[in-house]
Structure formats: structure tokens, C-alpha cells
XYZ file of C-alpha atoms in Angstrom:
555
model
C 151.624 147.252 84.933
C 149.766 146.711 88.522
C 146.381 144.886 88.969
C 145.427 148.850 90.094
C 146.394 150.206 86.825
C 144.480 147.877 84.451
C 141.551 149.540 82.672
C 138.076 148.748 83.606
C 137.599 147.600 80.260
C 139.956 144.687 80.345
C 139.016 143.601 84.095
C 135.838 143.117 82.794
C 137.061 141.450 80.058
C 138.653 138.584 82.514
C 136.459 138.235 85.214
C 133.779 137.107 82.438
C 135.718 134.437 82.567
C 134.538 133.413 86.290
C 130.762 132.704 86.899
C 129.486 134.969 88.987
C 130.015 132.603 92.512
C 133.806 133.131 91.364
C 134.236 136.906 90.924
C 131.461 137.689 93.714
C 134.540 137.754 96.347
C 136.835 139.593 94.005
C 134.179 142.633 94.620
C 135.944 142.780 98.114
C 139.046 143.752 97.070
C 138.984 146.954 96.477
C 136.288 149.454 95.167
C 137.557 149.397 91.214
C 137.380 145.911 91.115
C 133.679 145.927 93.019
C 132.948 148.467 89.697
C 134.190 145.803 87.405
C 132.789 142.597 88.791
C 128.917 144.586 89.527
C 129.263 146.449 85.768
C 126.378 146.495 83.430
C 127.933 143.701 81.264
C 128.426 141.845 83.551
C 125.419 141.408 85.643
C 123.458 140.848 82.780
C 122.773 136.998 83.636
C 121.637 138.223 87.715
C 118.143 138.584 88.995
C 116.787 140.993 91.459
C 114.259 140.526 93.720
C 111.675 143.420 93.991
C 109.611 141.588 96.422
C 110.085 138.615 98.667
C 107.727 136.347 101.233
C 108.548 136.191 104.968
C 107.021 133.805 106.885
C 105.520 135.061 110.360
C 106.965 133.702 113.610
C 105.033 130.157 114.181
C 104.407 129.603 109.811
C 100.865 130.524 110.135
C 100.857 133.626 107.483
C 103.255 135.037 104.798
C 104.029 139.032 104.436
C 105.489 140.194 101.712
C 108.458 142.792 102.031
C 109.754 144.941 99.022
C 113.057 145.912 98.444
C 113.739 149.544 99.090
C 113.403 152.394 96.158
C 116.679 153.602 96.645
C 118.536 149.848 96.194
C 116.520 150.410 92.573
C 117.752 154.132 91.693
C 120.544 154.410 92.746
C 121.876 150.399 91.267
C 123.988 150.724 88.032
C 123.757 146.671 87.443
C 122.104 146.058 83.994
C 120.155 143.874 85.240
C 118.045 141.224 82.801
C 115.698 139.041 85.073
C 113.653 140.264 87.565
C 111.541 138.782 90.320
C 108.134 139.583 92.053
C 106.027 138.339 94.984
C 102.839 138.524 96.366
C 100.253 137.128 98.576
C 96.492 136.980 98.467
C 96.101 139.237 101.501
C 98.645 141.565 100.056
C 97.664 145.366 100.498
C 97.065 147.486 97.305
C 100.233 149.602 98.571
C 102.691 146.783 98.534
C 101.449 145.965 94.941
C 101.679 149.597 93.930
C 104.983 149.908 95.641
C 105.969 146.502 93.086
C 104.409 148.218 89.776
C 106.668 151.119 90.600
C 109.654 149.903 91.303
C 109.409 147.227 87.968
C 108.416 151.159 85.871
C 111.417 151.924 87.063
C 113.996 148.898 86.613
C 112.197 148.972 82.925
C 113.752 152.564 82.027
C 117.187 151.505 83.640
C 117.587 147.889 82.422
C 116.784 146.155 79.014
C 114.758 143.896 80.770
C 114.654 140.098 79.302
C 113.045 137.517 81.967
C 110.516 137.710 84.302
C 109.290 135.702 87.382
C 106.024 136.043 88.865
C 105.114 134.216 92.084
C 101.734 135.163 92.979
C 97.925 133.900 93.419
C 95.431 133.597 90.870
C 92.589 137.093 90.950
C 92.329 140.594 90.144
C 95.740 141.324 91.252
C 97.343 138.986 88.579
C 95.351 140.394 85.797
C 96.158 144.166 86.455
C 100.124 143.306 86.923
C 99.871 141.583 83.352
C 97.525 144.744 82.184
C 99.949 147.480 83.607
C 103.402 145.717 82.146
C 101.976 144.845 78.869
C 104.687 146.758 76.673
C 107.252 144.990 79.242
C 105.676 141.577 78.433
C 105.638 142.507 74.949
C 109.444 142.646 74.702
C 110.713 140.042 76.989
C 112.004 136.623 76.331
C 111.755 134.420 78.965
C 108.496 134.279 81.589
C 108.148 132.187 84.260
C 105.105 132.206 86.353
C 103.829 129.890 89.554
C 100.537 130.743 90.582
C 97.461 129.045 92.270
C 93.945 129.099 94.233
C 92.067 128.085 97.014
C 88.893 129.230 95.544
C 86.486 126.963 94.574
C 84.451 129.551 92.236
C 87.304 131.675 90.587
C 85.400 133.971 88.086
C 87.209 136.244 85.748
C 87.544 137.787 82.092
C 89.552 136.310 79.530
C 93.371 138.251 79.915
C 94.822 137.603 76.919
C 99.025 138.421 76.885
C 100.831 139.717 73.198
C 104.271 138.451 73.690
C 105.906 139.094 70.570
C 109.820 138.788 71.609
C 108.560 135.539 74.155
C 111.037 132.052 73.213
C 110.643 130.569 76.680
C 107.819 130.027 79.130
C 107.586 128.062 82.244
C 103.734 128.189 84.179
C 103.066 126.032 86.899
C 99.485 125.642 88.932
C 98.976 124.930 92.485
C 95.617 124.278 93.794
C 94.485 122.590 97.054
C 92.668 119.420 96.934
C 89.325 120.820 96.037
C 89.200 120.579 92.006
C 88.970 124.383 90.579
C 85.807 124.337 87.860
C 86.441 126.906 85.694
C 85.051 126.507 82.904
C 87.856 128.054 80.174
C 91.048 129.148 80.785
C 91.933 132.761 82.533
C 95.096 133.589 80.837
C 95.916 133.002 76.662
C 99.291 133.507 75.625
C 100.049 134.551 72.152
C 103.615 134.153 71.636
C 104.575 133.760 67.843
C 108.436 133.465 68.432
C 108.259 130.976 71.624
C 110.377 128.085 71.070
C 109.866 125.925 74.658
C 106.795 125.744 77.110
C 106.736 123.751 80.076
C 103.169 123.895 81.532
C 102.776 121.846 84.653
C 100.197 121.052 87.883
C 102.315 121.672 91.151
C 105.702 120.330 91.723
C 105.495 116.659 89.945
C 107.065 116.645 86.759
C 104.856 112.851 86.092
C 101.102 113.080 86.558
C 100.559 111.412 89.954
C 99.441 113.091 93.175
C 98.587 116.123 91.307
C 95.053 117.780 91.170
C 93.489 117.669 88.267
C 91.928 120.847 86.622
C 90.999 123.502 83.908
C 94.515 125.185 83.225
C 94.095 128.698 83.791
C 96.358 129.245 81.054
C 96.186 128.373 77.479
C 98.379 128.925 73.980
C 97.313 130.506 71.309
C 99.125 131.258 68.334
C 102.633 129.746 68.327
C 103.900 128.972 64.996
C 107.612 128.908 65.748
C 106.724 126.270 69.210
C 109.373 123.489 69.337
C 109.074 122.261 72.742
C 106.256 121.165 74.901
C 105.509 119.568 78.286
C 102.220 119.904 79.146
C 100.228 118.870 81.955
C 96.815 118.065 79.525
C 93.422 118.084 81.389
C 90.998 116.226 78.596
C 89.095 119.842 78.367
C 92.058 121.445 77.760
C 93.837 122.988 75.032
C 91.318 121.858 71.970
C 91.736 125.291 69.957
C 95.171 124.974 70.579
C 95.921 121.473 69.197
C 93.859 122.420 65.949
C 96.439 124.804 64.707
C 99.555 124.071 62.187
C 102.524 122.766 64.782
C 104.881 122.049 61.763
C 107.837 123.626 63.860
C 107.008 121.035 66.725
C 109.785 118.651 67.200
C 109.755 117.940 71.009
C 106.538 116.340 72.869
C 105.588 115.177 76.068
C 102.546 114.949 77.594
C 100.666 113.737 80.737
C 97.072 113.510 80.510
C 94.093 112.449 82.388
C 91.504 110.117 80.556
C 87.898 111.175 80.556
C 85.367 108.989 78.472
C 82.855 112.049 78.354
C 85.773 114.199 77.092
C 87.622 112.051 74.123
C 90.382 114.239 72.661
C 90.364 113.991 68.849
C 93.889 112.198 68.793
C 93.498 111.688 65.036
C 93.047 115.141 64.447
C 95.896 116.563 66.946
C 98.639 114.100 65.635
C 97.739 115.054 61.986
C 98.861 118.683 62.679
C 102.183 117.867 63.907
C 104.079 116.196 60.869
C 107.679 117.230 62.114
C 107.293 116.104 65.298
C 110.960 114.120 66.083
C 110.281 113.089 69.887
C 107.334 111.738 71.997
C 107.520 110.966 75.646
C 103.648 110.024 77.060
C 101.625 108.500 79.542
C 98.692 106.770 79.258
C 98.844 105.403 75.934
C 95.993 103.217 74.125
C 95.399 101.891 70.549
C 93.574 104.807 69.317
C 96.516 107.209 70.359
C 99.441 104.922 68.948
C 97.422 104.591 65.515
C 97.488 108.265 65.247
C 101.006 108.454 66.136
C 101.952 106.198 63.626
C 99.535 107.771 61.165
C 100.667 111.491 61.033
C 103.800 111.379 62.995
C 106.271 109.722 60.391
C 109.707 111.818 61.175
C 109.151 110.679 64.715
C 112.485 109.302 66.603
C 111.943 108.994 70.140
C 109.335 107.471 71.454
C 108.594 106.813 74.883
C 105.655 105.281 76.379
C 104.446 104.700 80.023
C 101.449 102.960 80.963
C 100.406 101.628 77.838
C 96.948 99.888 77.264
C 97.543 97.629 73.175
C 95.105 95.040 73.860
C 92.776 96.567 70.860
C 93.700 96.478 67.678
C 96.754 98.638 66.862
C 99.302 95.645 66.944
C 96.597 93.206 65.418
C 98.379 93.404 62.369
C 101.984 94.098 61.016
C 103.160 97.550 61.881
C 106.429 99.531 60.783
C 107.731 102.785 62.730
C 110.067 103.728 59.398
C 112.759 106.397 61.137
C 111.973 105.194 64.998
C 115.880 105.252 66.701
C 115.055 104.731 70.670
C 111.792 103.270 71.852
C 110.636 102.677 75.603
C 107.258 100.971 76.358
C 106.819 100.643 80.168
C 104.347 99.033 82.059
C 102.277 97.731 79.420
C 99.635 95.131 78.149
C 99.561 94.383 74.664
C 97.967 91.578 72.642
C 99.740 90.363 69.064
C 101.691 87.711 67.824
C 102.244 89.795 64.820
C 105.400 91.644 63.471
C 107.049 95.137 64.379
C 109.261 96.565 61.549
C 111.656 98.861 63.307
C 114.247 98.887 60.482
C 116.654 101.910 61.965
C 116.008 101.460 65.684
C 119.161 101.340 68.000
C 117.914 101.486 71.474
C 115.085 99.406 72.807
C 113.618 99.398 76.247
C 111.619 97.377 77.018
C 109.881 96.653 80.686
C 106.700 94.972 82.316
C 105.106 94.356 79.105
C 103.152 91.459 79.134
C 101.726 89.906 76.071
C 97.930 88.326 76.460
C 98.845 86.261 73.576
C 99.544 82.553 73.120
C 102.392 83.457 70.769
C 104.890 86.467 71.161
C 105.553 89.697 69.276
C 108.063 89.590 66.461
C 110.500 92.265 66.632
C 112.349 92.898 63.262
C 115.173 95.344 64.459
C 118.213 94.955 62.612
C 120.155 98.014 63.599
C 119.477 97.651 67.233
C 122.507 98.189 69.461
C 121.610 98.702 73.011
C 118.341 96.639 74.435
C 117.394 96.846 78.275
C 114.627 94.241 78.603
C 112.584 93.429 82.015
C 110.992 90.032 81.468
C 108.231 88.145 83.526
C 106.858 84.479 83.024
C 104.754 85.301 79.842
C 106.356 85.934 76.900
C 106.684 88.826 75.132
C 108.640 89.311 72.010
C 110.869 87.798 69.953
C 114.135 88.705 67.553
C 113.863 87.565 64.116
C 116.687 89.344 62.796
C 119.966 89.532 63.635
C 121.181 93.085 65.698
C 124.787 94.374 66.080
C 123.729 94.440 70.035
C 126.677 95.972 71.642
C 124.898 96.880 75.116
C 122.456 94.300 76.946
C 120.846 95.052 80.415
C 118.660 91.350 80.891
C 116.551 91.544 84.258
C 114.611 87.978 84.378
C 111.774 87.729 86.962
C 110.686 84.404 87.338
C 111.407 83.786 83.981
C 113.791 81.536 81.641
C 116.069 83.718 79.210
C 114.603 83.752 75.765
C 116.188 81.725 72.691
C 116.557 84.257 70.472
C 119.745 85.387 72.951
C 120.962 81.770 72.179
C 122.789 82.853 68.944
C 126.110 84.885 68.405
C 126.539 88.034 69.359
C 130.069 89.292 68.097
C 129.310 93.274 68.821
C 128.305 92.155 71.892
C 130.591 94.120 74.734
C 128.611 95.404 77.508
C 126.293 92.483 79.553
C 124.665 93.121 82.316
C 121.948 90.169 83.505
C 119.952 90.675 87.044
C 118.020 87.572 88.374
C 115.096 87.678 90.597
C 113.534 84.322 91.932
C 114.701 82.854 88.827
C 117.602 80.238 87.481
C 118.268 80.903 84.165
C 120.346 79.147 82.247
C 123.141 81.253 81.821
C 126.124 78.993 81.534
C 124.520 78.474 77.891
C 123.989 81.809 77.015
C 127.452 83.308 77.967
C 129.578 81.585 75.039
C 127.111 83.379 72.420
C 128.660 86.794 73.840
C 133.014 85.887 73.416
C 134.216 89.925 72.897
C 132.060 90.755 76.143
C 134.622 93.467 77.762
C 132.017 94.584 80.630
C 130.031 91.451 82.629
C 127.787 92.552 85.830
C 125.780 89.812 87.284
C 123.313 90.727 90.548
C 121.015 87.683 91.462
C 118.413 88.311 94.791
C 116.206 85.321 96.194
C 118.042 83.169 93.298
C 120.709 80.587 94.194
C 123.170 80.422 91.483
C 125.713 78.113 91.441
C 128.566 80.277 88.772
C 131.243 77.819 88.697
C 129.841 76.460 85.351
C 128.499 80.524 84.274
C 132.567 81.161 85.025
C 134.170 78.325 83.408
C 131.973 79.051 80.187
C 133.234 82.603 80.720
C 136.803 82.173 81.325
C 136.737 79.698 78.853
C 135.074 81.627 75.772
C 135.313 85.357 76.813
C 138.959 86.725 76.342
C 138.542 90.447 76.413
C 137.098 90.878 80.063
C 138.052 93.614 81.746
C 135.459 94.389 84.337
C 133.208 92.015 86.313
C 131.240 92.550 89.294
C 128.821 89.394 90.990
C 126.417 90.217 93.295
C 124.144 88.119 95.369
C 121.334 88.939 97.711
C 119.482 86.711 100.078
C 120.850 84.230 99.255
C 124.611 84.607 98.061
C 125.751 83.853 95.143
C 127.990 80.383 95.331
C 131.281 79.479 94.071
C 134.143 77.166 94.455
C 137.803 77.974 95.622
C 139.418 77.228 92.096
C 137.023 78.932 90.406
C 137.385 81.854 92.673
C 140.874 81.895 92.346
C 140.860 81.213 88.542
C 139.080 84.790 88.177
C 142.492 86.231 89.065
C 144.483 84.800 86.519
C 143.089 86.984 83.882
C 145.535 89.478 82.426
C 142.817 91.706 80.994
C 141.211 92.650 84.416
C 141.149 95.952 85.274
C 138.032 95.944 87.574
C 137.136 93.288 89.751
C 133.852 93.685 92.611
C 131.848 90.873 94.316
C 129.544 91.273 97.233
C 127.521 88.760 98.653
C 129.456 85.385 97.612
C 130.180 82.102 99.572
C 133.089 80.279 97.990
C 133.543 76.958 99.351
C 136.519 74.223 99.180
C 140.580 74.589 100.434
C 141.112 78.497 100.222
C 145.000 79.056 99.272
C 146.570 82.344 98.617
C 145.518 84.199 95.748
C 147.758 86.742 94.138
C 146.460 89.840 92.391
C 148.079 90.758 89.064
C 149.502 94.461 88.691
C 147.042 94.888 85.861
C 144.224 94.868 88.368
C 143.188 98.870 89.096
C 139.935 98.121 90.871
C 139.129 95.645 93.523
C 136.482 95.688 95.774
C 135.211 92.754 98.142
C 131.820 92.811 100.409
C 130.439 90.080 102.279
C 132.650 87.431 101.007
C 131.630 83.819 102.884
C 134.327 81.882 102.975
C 133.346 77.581 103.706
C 137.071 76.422 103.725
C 137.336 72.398 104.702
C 140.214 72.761 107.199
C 139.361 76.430 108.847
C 135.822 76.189 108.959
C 133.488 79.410 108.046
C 134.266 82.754 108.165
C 133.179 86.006 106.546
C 135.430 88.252 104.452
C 135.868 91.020 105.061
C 134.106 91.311 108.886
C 130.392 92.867 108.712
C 131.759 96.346 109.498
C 134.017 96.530 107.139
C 135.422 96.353 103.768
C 138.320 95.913 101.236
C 139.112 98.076 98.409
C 141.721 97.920 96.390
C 142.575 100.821 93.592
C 145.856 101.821 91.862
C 145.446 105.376 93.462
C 146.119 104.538 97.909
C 143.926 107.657 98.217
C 140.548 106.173 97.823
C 141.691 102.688 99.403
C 140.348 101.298 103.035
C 143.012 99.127 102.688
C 146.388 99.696 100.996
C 147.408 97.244 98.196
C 149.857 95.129 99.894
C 146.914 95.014 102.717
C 144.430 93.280 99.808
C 147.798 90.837 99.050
């Protein structure tokens, strides 16, 4: 049978196979396949745009254009998103003209999404008024709006979105700090699922301005996802209600003294929650956390004030799998039971105390520690650690790392104005398969770190040194000892000066990766050179295609 024969049923049936990028040129071919790739099922996943901003020759204003009524009638897309656009100094007739044309995509289409671009004022209110059996029967809303007005006065617009799951609402105000006093819009949504309320583009909470959301939640009983942008006057009703289907948290927030959030309170009302991410963490907040929240997994904290009272005395996060604390200050010499976590993080904490934090973690598996002078913690038990990202600042490594590690087989230690003792450390990690060492303004010396490692650590099959003002250093027979090993598949250093009688190494067949940068070369008899030259490199793979040099060229 020809491609011209085939029923419209079954080209539709493999061209949803394509995403849409893929079939859009197939719409060329001829006009049945144009009627398969634009049919209703099919264009169910597309958006249309009823209305769109141009920008004026020079950027000074933005009109608005709308999208002609007969593109609307006479379109036989079943379309499921739609999009609409307006200004502030947008006539009455262009927001008719969008009302309209949305009546009439409505009676066509089995509408599902909508996204609104469009200033705060009367003009939002009446869209939401006019389309509120559309917004009672849609499922996804997404809505970026904002002000310039300093003294934004308006009714309370409350929206009944029954068949609402997912909601996205940004704000974008100038620099001068909106006071209104309550919020403009509340959103009662008893099947949403995931909300994402944010303050202009910034996902964290700097360079943002501060202010009364215009938009609040009411009821949402089914709510497993938030991200909130939280102003300290914000969202009290809210965060009094039941949130037993919350599992998913995070939350940037601005500290007020005069407006203390009732963390106690909020936390208590959350008892499923499974994941935290947070900024701007103190004692108070962490108590209540570990209080109410005891199915909690994740937790990630940034900015984190402990200097209080919370880790005063012995604390225990029961079913805590992955915690982060960043940038933080605590004060404890006490004990943290953590008896199923497997992934710490764990950078710029400093401890004010004399004596460090115990950490009693004896299912952790992957640790990624940043460590200053002070110290911080220790490990009292012993962890199957398979995967261990050390960065030392000025600091000596710390002696609970000075015990076996069998599990051990990803290491990865940076060094910054430091020198650690890491020929020591290295034969406490033998099944190591993965080694990465990167030292800047630290001059290592590896011949002993490499003898310990050649000597202890059989199952090696990637290594990369790195060394940054100044380079790392190592001697000809080490260097040349480092390609004797069977095992190595992967082999990178940049920034090295080897020094001694160079000889001819020879690379194993084994070896798939090789890659040398700003190798320094201090050979007694021909003097100093640099390897490669500054311009350039060497790379060496198994597969010529990716190579700057070929493999006999590397020989």
C-alpha cells in the first residue's frame, strides 16, 4: 500500500511517535499528511497565542497585537494551552478583542492550561471574573504579573479552581516595595498537587524585592509541592490549615523581628512532609523541624544560624537519608544521631566550639565535606563511605579519615593553601577505583601520595592531578611508574612539573583516555621545557575522532 493510501487514522497513529519539532516538516509534504500531523489528537500538547507584545522601534513602549478571528474559527487543532498578553496602557478593545477570541477557543477546544502575562489592576480582575467557569475546569495556570504602583488598591478576587493540579505565579515589581496590605488574588484549588510561587526571575532569594504577595492559597488539601517565595506577613491563614498531603518543601524567606512566623505551629501541620530545602535557618526553625516533621528525608539548609540552643544537646533526625547544611555557624560539641543517612554535605560550617560535633552516621555512603581551620565534626562510627569529595582550606585532614575504608571507591580531595597529609591517608582507601586530586596555591610534592597509591591501591582505573599556581611536582620515575598500571583506563594531568632524566614512556593498550595540559618538564640533560606548548594540547582516546593528536602521535 502507498504512503498516499494509508488512513488518517494510522498516520496519526505514527507520527505520535515524533515530538512535534519532528513531524512539523512532515506537514509539507503534502496536504493529507498536513491533516494528520495538525489533527485534534495531535495538537493537544501545542499552545496558541491569542495575544503577543511588540516592542516599538527604539524599546521605549510595548503594543500588544492579537491574533486574527479568523486564525481562531476557522483552526481545527484541539488545542489545550492557551496564551494571553497585555499591557498596562492596553485599550479596552484589544482586551475585549482577547475575552472573545478565548469565548471562542473555549467552545472549540477542551481547554486545559492557561498563561497569563499581564499587569496587576482592574484589567486582571475582570479577565479572572469573565473566565471563571474556564478557570474552574482547567488544570494547569501559569501567571506572571507585576506593578509599578506604589498604592495598588483593590477587592479581594478570590479564584474556585476545582480541576487546578498545577500552578506557577511569579511577581515583578520595580524597586519601590509595593505595601499592600493583604493579598489581591486567593486561590482555592482543592485538587492542586504543585505550586511554585516566586518574586521575579531568581529562583534563590537574593536581588529580589521584597513584598506582600498579591496572591495567596487557600484551601488545598491534596497540595504536595511547594516553592514559595515567603514574605514574613505572608501566608499565616494558609500555614494554619491540615497539609498532611505535603511531601515536598522549599522555602525562601525574609526575616522580620516585628513579624515572627509561628514556626512551631506551621511545622506541626505538616506531619508527612518527606523533603525540605530552606534558607535562612535558625534554632527555633530546626527545633520545629525536628519536632513535627519526623517522616522528613531531605533536608537541605542554606545559611544556617545554630549558635542557640538546638544542638546544645544530643539530637537524632530518625529517617533523615541526604542532608546539606551550607554556610553555617553552629555551636556544640554534642552528638547527631543520623542512624539511616547516606549522603552528607557538608560546607562552610564552622563550629564556635572548643570541641567538635559528633556525627553518628553509620549508613553514610557518599560525604562531600568543605573544611576550614576550625573544626567541625567528627565520625564516631564507622560508614560504608563509597563516594568522598574532601576540599581542605587551610586546614589539616581530620583523623577520623585515618581508618579503613574498604567501600571506599570514588576519592576526590581539592587543596587550597593547604598541605595535608595525604600520603597517610591514601592507604586507608586500597579498592579506590576513581582518584581526582586538584591542589591551587598548595605545593605538593606526590611522589610519596603516588608511591602510597601505587603501592596500596590496586583497582585504579581513573586518575586525574591537577595543580594551579603553583604546579603540582613530581619525579620522572614516579611519572613514568603511573603508566605501568594495567587497570588504567583514564589518565589526565594538567599543571605538573616532573623533574629528573625523562626516558620514553610507553602507554599500555588498556589506556582509553589520556589527556596532558601544561606538563613542565625539568629534565637534567635537556634543560626545561613545557609539554605540550601553551597553545596546545594532547589527547589521547581509543576513538581518533575526538583526538588532537592520534595515538601513535601521544607514543
Amino acid at each position: 500500500m502507498s504512503w498516499d493510501c494509508l488512513p488518517l487514522e494510522l498516520l496519526e497513529h505514527i507520527f505520535q511517535k515524533l515530538d512535534f519539532d519532528e513531524r512539523k516538516p512532515l506537514s509539507l509534504v503534502c496536504r493529507r499528511w498536513n491533516q494528520a500531523v495538525y489533527s485534534r489528537p495531535l495538537c493537544r500538547s501545542l499552545c496558541i497565542e491569542l495575544s503577543r507584545g511588540v516592542w516599538e522601534q527604539g524599546g521605549v513602549a510595548e503594543q500588544v497585537t492579537v491574533v486574527d478571528d479568523a486564525v481562531v474559527e476557522a483552526s481545527e487543532r484541539d488545542y489545550r494551552t492557551v496564551y494571553v498578553k497585555w499591557c498596562r496602557d492596553t485599550s479596552e478593545e484589544v482586551l475585549t478583542s482577547i475575552s472573545r477570541l478565548l469565548g471562542v477557543l473555549d467552545e472549540k477546544c477542551l481547554l486545559e492550561g492557561l498563561i497569563i502575562d499581564a499587569p496587576l489592576g482592574h484589567g486582571l480582575c475582570e479577565f479572572f471574573r469573565t473566565h471563571s467557569e474556564l478557570l474552574a475546569r482547567i488544570r494547569k495556570l501559569q501567571v506572571s504579573t507585576g506593578t509599578k504602583d506604589n498604592g495598588l488598591k483593590a477587592d479581594v478576587c478570590v479564584l474556585k479552581m476545582e480541576q487546578l493540579e498545577t500552578l506557577f505565579w511569579r511577581e515583578i515589581v520595580s524597586g519601590v516595595h509595593v505595601h499592600n496590605k493583604g493579598p489581591l488574588f486567593v486561590i482555592d484549588a482543592p485538587k492542586l498537587h504543585t505550586a511554585i510561587v516566586k518574586f521575579g526571575d531568581s529562583d534563590l532569594d537574593r536581588r529580589i524585592a521584597w513584598h506582600n504577595g498579591f496572591m495567596e492559597l487557600g484551601q488545598c488539601a491534596s497540595l504536595k509541592t511547594l516553592k514559595v517565595h515567603l514574605h514574613p506577613r505572608m501566608w499565616n491563614s494558609f500555614f494554619k490549615q491540615s497539609l498532611e498531603a505535603l511531601e515536598d518543601l522549599t522555602i525562601y524567606h525574609r526575616v522580620e523581628d516585628e513579624y515572627a512566623r509561628d514556626w512551631d505551629s506551621m511545622f506541626s501541620n505538616m506531619p508527612n512532609l518527606a523533603s525540605l530545602r530552606m534558607r535562612k535557618v535558625n534554632d527555633v526553625i530546626l527545633n520545629a523541624i525536628n519536632r513535627h516533621c519526623l517522616q522528613l528525608r531531605v533536608l537541605l539548609l542554606d545559611n544556617v544560624d545554630l549558635t542557640d540552643g538546638f544542638l546544645s544537646v544530643d539530637r537524632i533526625f530518625p529517617r533523615l537519608e541526604h542532608l546539606r547544611l551550607e554556610t553555617a555557624e553552629i555551636h556544640s560539641n554534642k552528638t547527631l544521631y543520623l542512624p539511616v543517612l547516606k549522603d552528607l554535605e557538608w560546607f562552610n560550617v564552622k563550629n564556635q566550639s572548643e570541641q567538635s560535633l559528633t556525627l553518628a552516621a553509620p549508613m553514610l555512603r557518599t560525604l562531600r565535606q568543605t573544611r576550614d581551620e576550625a573544626p567541625d565534626f567528627i565520625l564516631t562510627t564507622k560508614s560504608p563511605l563509597e563516594k568522598l569529595q574532601l576540599d581542605l582550606h587551610e586546614s589539616d585532614i581530620p583523623e577520623h579519615f585515618f581508618q579503613p575504608f574498604p567501600n571506599m571507591r570514588e576519592l576526590s580531595i581539592r587543596v587550597s593553601s593547604a598541605c595535608p597529609e595525604l600520603d597517610r591517608m591514601i592507604p586507608h582507601f586500597r579498592n579506590i577505583t576513581e582518584f581526582v586530586l586538584i591542589a591551587y596555591n598548595a605545593p605538593l610534592q606526590c611522589d610519596q601520595l603516588l608511591n602510597e597509591m601505587l603501592k596500596h591501591c590496586n583497582n585504579v582505573t581513573s586518575m586525574t592531578l591537577c595543580g594551579f599556581s603553583p604546579n603540582l611536582e613530581l619525579s620522572f620515575p614516579v611519572f613514568a611508574q603511573i603508566f605501568r598500571n594495567p587497570n588504567l583506563k583514564s589518565l589526565k594531568l594538567f599543571g605538573l612539573t616532573v623533574t629528573g632524566n625523562s626516558f620514553p614512556v610507553q602507554i599500555h593498550p588498556g589506556l582509553e583516555t589520556f589527556e596532558l595540559r601544561q606538563v613542565k618538564v625539568m629534565d637534567v640533560a635537556f634543560g626545561a621545557y613545557v609539554f605540550p606548548s601553551d597553545d596546545s594540547r594532547v589527547v589521547c582516546l581509543k576513538s581518533d575522532e575526538c583526538c588532537s593528536y592520534s595515538s601513535s602521535d601521544c607514543e
